[in-house]
């Protein structure tokens, strides 16, 4: 039997506060006043007033009281340390404090914290009598530990004004004990952190009027959190009102809103005689009367702007320091009312959910033995929703194990009405189109990327952007960090329930079908009806003719998503399916592995907006060369199909065309201007030439691995082209002056590319450039760490020949290049770097000029086989970090000494380097000089001793360096000197 008979109940404290004090100093004044003030606030406080008769009995009583108190207040006075009883109390208090379950706070009444900490001054005199006592050292440590705790010092508050001092202490303790009292009820699981987060945003000490919102899913704990915050801080206000069920009451009767106004006024002003005649009268009364008191008002479950305007219309209605908390499922109510802080209520973590469920099911914090696994299953189903956890916990409470096992599947198949009815409130408040969008998301599009969902919903004629935003504001959906649509399990069940309750038990009459077994039964038995609007069938083994025959009976079908997993149908000619078709009402059709070579002849497709048939057998859209113009089609994906040619004239309003890996595709006919085409992917095709003259709106062009492509014709400017990928093509020249918005260019492995025309300034938007297998040029939205300066890393490795110029005598290198600059930095550097990697033949003077001509370069790294560092490095006046790992370099150019902003110079594995510039000391800003594995370098120039900022001098494995400069002691800021394995 699952009961609380063997429960392990959470620790409950008898007292909120234990007062430790020296009676002769403070019992009849300060401690009495403090005790009375705490008592007045309802804080249960222990204060020992018994006369000392039997020492052992009293000490045992005190120790028990200490153990039974959550908070210990230690009142340090001049004679506190003279009492061995007080000191024994203190040791026990500190032991309890260290457990983390109880908390100690010191009050420094007429002594300083340092006097207690060091046993000096008056405290030292009082403690002197114990110096030879065996417990003296333990008492000293306890005094020191207690003095180091956060507490209160009388002298620091209003020049020792005791009344204000006590008020401040009581206020702080009152806030702390509200958490204590709520934690005694184990059913308020995980509340402390959530309350603290809300309270911090309320800024209670500020004199502004603050309105905050708590938003979240129905049953998610908004009311519980608001109530906990209210209980926690209400003592700080002159008036308070917690208004429950604003939505229900205000809409339940014509006088509902007026009654809520009356409640706020009566509660906050503590006057039950107040009456409100009308909503307008209530607004006037609130504006006139609420300014007299600093109030805390909670408005729970608000779902309309009018409710908020009537109950907390304007901040100026309230006295400075007032706070209003609004809970809602609809974020728009808060946004429209200009609420600054909006908290999303966090659902329970797995551990919190187990604890909450256990309290309701077993009356204890953890499941009883033998029910752990069953409890885990129930909690996983609840997915952190407090209402579900409470309902299920109560449902299973008292049931034997066999009843648990029998009922454990019930939540997965039969919705729990109490939960779903509460959630459906948000759905009921939607417009009709928004309801349809929600049902599509719950039944068909859960987990889809937002962009994909928008395309599906827009193909059905909905305002998808607005609709999804409303659903998000009403806490019906959320977006993952990577843009997927997420819904709580019970929100999904609610959507399913709404669809199913129309003709329950007759799936063929439902508007949406998503359960495989039900769909297959309808298709096999020809039970389809005009009621069905959307169908999603995954991993089916049904034959195509059964599917298509079944679909034709669903004459009003708008959406079909058909995916047979990875099973590919055998190729089927149209003659094999002469009598099959598809519903002409279709707006969105996705069919992975479609078996026919073309669309059915009788399918008019004049409503089709989105057509996706990846990995299909389709080789042409229509049989026999028929040209049906699809005027509404905006998105076409026939990737991995057998398509050979396509005429864009058949799809005049097409926006995206995906023909990736159509390996037999040879020609794209662009016979008319395609004003709306924005995306084109012909990657992996056999296209040999492409003319972009009639695609002025194109934004993305993907031609990766088009090994036959030799000509990309751009006779006019492509004003909107942002992404151009030619990876592996045979294009020989490229004019980037015609692509002013280009931000990503990929010409990796374009070995025939001899020329890129790019005048300085034409690539202001370019953010990513991939020139060969290892060279990447990027811009980032965030600064790379050099205050909007750019950074460049180049690795040059020798190669034997150049594929483009096999007889050229210039040195030949394979470049790896990484360039990074902030998007706002229009330096013109990209145009200078763009030639890197196009050809292995390298003119070293041109290479040097390209590097030294870069603007606002903050970090430069050069690695590899080049024998000389760029000679004009002094031109890089913004350079702050220079790293050279050039294994064939033997000297540095003297111009390096003119880099007046250089902070770091690193020379790594420069094995042949024999000399550093004599004037290296001119680098006055240099903070780090790191020479690693410079095995041929014999010495370090004396001039480095003139460096004013040098902090790190590292010479590891510089094996020939025998002596440091004589005056190295002049480097007054030097922090580290590393001469590991140097002579």
PDB file of C-alpha atoms in Angstrom, residues 464-564:
ATOM      1  CA  UNK A 464       1.818  32.132 -40.062  1.00  0.00           C
ATOM      2  CA  UNK A 465       4.254  34.670 -38.556  1.00  0.00           C
ATOM      3  CA  UNK A 466       1.522  36.427 -36.603  1.00  0.00           C
ATOM      4  CA  UNK A 467      -0.240  33.200 -35.679  1.00  0.00           C
ATOM      5  CA  UNK A 468       2.864  31.558 -34.233  1.00  0.00           C
ATOM      6  CA  UNK A 469       3.720  34.735 -32.351  1.00  0.00           C
ATOM      7  CA  UNK A 470       0.271  34.744 -30.739  1.00  0.00           C
ATOM      8  CA  UNK A 471       0.611  31.063 -29.789  1.00  0.00           C
ATOM      9  CA  UNK A 472       3.975  31.816 -28.211  1.00  0.00           C
ATOM     10  CA  UNK A 473       2.598  34.809 -26.319  1.00  0.00           C
ATOM     11  CA  UNK A 474      -0.245  32.669 -24.987  1.00  0.00           C
ATOM     12  CA  UNK A 475       2.255  30.053 -23.770  1.00  0.00           C
ATOM     13  CA  UNK A 476       0.888  27.371 -26.101  1.00  0.00           C
ATOM     14  CA  UNK A 477       4.204  26.905 -27.903  1.00  0.00           C
ATOM     15  CA  UNK A 478       7.832  27.728 -27.251  1.00  0.00           C
ATOM     16  CA  UNK A 479      10.869  27.952 -29.499  1.00  0.00           C
ATOM     17  CA  UNK A 480      14.009  25.961 -28.799  1.00  0.00           C
ATOM     18  CA  UNK A 481      17.366  27.711 -28.997  1.00  0.00           C
ATOM     19  CA  UNK A 482      17.865  26.335 -32.510  1.00  0.00           C
ATOM     20  CA  UNK A 483      14.410  27.348 -33.760  1.00  0.00           C
ATOM     21  CA  UNK A 484      12.255  24.221 -33.356  1.00  0.00           C
ATOM     22  CA  UNK A 485       8.594  24.451 -32.340  1.00  0.00           C
ATOM     23  CA  UNK A 486       8.115  22.880 -28.914  1.00  0.00           C
ATOM     24  CA  UNK A 487       4.898  22.060 -27.068  1.00  0.00           C
ATOM     25  CA  UNK A 488       4.351  20.549 -23.662  1.00  0.00           C
ATOM     26  CA  UNK A 489       3.006  16.992 -23.795  1.00  0.00           C
ATOM     27  CA  UNK A 490      -0.325  18.079 -22.349  1.00  0.00           C
ATOM     28  CA  UNK A 491      -0.686  20.968 -24.765  1.00  0.00           C
ATOM     29  CA  UNK A 492      -0.261  18.419 -27.552  1.00  0.00           C
ATOM     30  CA  UNK A 493      -2.836  16.133 -25.934  1.00  0.00           C
ATOM     31  CA  UNK A 494      -5.217  19.044 -25.646  1.00  0.00           C
ATOM     32  CA  UNK A 495      -4.876  19.667 -29.392  1.00  0.00           C
ATOM     33  CA  UNK A 496      -5.414  15.981 -30.144  1.00  0.00           C
ATOM     34  CA  UNK A 497      -8.454  15.948 -27.887  1.00  0.00           C
ATOM     35  CA  UNK A 498     -10.020  18.943 -29.643  1.00  0.00           C
ATOM     36  CA  UNK A 499      -9.628  17.214 -33.019  1.00  0.00           C
ATOM     37  CA  UNK A 500     -10.866  13.840 -31.761  1.00  0.00           C
ATOM     38  CA  UNK A 501     -13.991  15.041 -30.004  1.00  0.00           C
ATOM     39  CA  UNK A 502     -15.565  15.780 -33.385  1.00  0.00           C
ATOM     40  CA  UNK A 503     -17.087  12.369 -34.164  1.00  0.00           C
ATOM     41  CA  UNK A 504     -15.157  10.535 -31.432  1.00  0.00           C
ATOM     42  CA  UNK A 505     -14.132   7.052 -32.474  1.00  0.00           C
ATOM     43  CA  UNK A 506     -14.475   7.837 -36.202  1.00  0.00           C
ATOM     44  CA  UNK A 507     -10.988   8.981 -37.343  1.00  0.00           C
ATOM     45  CA  UNK A 508     -12.109   9.343 -40.970  1.00  0.00           C
ATOM     46  CA  UNK A 509     -14.251  12.292 -39.858  1.00  0.00           C
ATOM     47  CA  UNK A 510     -11.383  14.066 -38.121  1.00  0.00           C
ATOM     48  CA  UNK A 511      -9.819  17.174 -39.675  1.00  0.00           C
ATOM     49  CA  UNK A 512      -6.280  15.974 -39.043  1.00  0.00           C
ATOM     50  CA  UNK A 513      -4.820  12.468 -39.117  1.00  0.00           C
ATOM     51  CA  UNK A 514      -1.419  11.648 -37.615  1.00  0.00           C
ATOM     52  CA  UNK A 515      -1.704   8.145 -36.111  1.00  0.00           C
ATOM     53  CA  UNK A 516      -0.217   5.583 -38.501  1.00  0.00           C
ATOM     54  CA  UNK A 517      -2.613   2.727 -37.721  1.00  0.00           C
ATOM     55  CA  UNK A 518      -5.675   4.928 -38.155  1.00  0.00           C
ATOM     56  CA  UNK A 519      -4.433   6.397 -41.444  1.00  0.00           C
ATOM     57  CA  UNK A 520      -3.525   3.015 -42.920  1.00  0.00           C
ATOM     58  CA  UNK A 521      -6.924   1.610 -41.975  1.00  0.00           C
ATOM     59  CA  UNK A 522      -8.662   4.528 -43.708  1.00  0.00           C
ATOM     60  CA  UNK A 523      -6.523   4.221 -46.854  1.00  0.00           C
ATOM     61  CA  UNK A 524      -6.779   0.425 -47.153  1.00  0.00           C
ATOM     62  CA  UNK A 525     -10.538   0.381 -46.671  1.00  0.00           C
ATOM     63  CA  UNK A 526     -11.295   3.500 -48.708  1.00  0.00           C
ATOM     64  CA  UNK A 527     -12.858   5.305 -45.727  1.00  0.00           C
ATOM     65  CA  UNK A 528     -11.550   8.764 -46.591  1.00  0.00           C
ATOM     66  CA  UNK A 529     -13.974  11.706 -46.362  1.00  0.00           C
ATOM     67  CA  UNK A 530     -14.051  15.387 -47.210  1.00  0.00           C
ATOM     68  CA  UNK A 531     -13.658  16.188 -43.479  1.00  0.00           C
ATOM     69  CA  UNK A 532      -9.906  15.523 -43.528  1.00  0.00           C
ATOM     70  CA  UNK A 533      -7.706  18.558 -44.190  1.00  0.00           C
ATOM     71  CA  UNK A 534      -4.245  17.313 -43.158  1.00  0.00           C
ATOM     72  CA  UNK A 535      -2.552  13.934 -43.064  1.00  0.00           C
ATOM     73  CA  UNK A 536       0.922  12.921 -41.918  1.00  0.00           C
ATOM     74  CA  UNK A 537       1.970   9.311 -42.495  1.00  0.00           C
ATOM     75  CA  UNK A 538       5.465   8.112 -41.580  1.00  0.00           C
ATOM     76  CA  UNK A 539       7.247   4.802 -42.163  1.00  0.00           C
ATOM     77  CA  UNK A 540       4.393   3.175 -44.020  1.00  0.00           C
ATOM     78  CA  UNK A 541       4.703  -0.013 -46.050  1.00  0.00           C
ATOM     79  CA  UNK A 542       1.515   0.586 -48.032  1.00  0.00           C
ATOM     80  CA  UNK A 543       1.828   0.391 -51.802  1.00  0.00           C
ATOM     81  CA  UNK A 544       1.588   3.679 -53.724  1.00  0.00           C
ATOM     82  CA  UNK A 545      -1.653   2.706 -55.493  1.00  0.00           C
ATOM     83  CA  UNK A 546      -3.415   2.079 -52.158  1.00  0.00           C
ATOM     84  CA  UNK A 547      -2.155   5.415 -50.840  1.00  0.00           C
ATOM     85  CA  UNK A 548      -3.189   7.398 -53.921  1.00  0.00           C
ATOM     86  CA  UNK A 549      -6.571   5.716 -54.273  1.00  0.00           C
ATOM     87  CA  UNK A 550      -7.244   6.363 -50.591  1.00  0.00           C
ATOM     88  CA  UNK A 551      -6.236  10.012 -50.829  1.00  0.00           C
ATOM     89  CA  UNK A 552      -8.525  10.789 -53.775  1.00  0.00           C
ATOM     90  CA  UNK A 553     -11.559  10.290 -51.527  1.00  0.00           C
ATOM     91  CA  UNK A 554     -10.339  13.069 -49.248  1.00  0.00           C
ATOM     92  CA  UNK A 555     -11.510  15.726 -51.671  1.00  0.00           C
ATOM     93  CA  UNK A 556     -10.812  18.679 -49.359  1.00  0.00           C
ATOM     94  CA  UNK A 557      -7.338  17.516 -48.387  1.00  0.00           C
ATOM     95  CA  UNK A 558      -4.946  20.473 -48.142  1.00  0.00           C
ATOM     96  CA  UNK A 559      -1.793  18.997 -46.586  1.00  0.00           C
ATOM     97  CA  UNK A 560      -0.071  15.656 -47.220  1.00  0.00           C
ATOM     98  CA  UNK A 561       3.211  14.553 -45.656  1.00  0.00           C
ATOM     99  CA  UNK A 562       4.144  11.046 -46.819  1.00  0.00           C
ATOM    100  CA  UNK A 563       7.437   9.452 -45.822  1.00  0.00           C
ATOM    101  CA  UNK A 564       8.099   5.746 -46.257  1.00  0.00           C
TER     102      UNK A 564
END
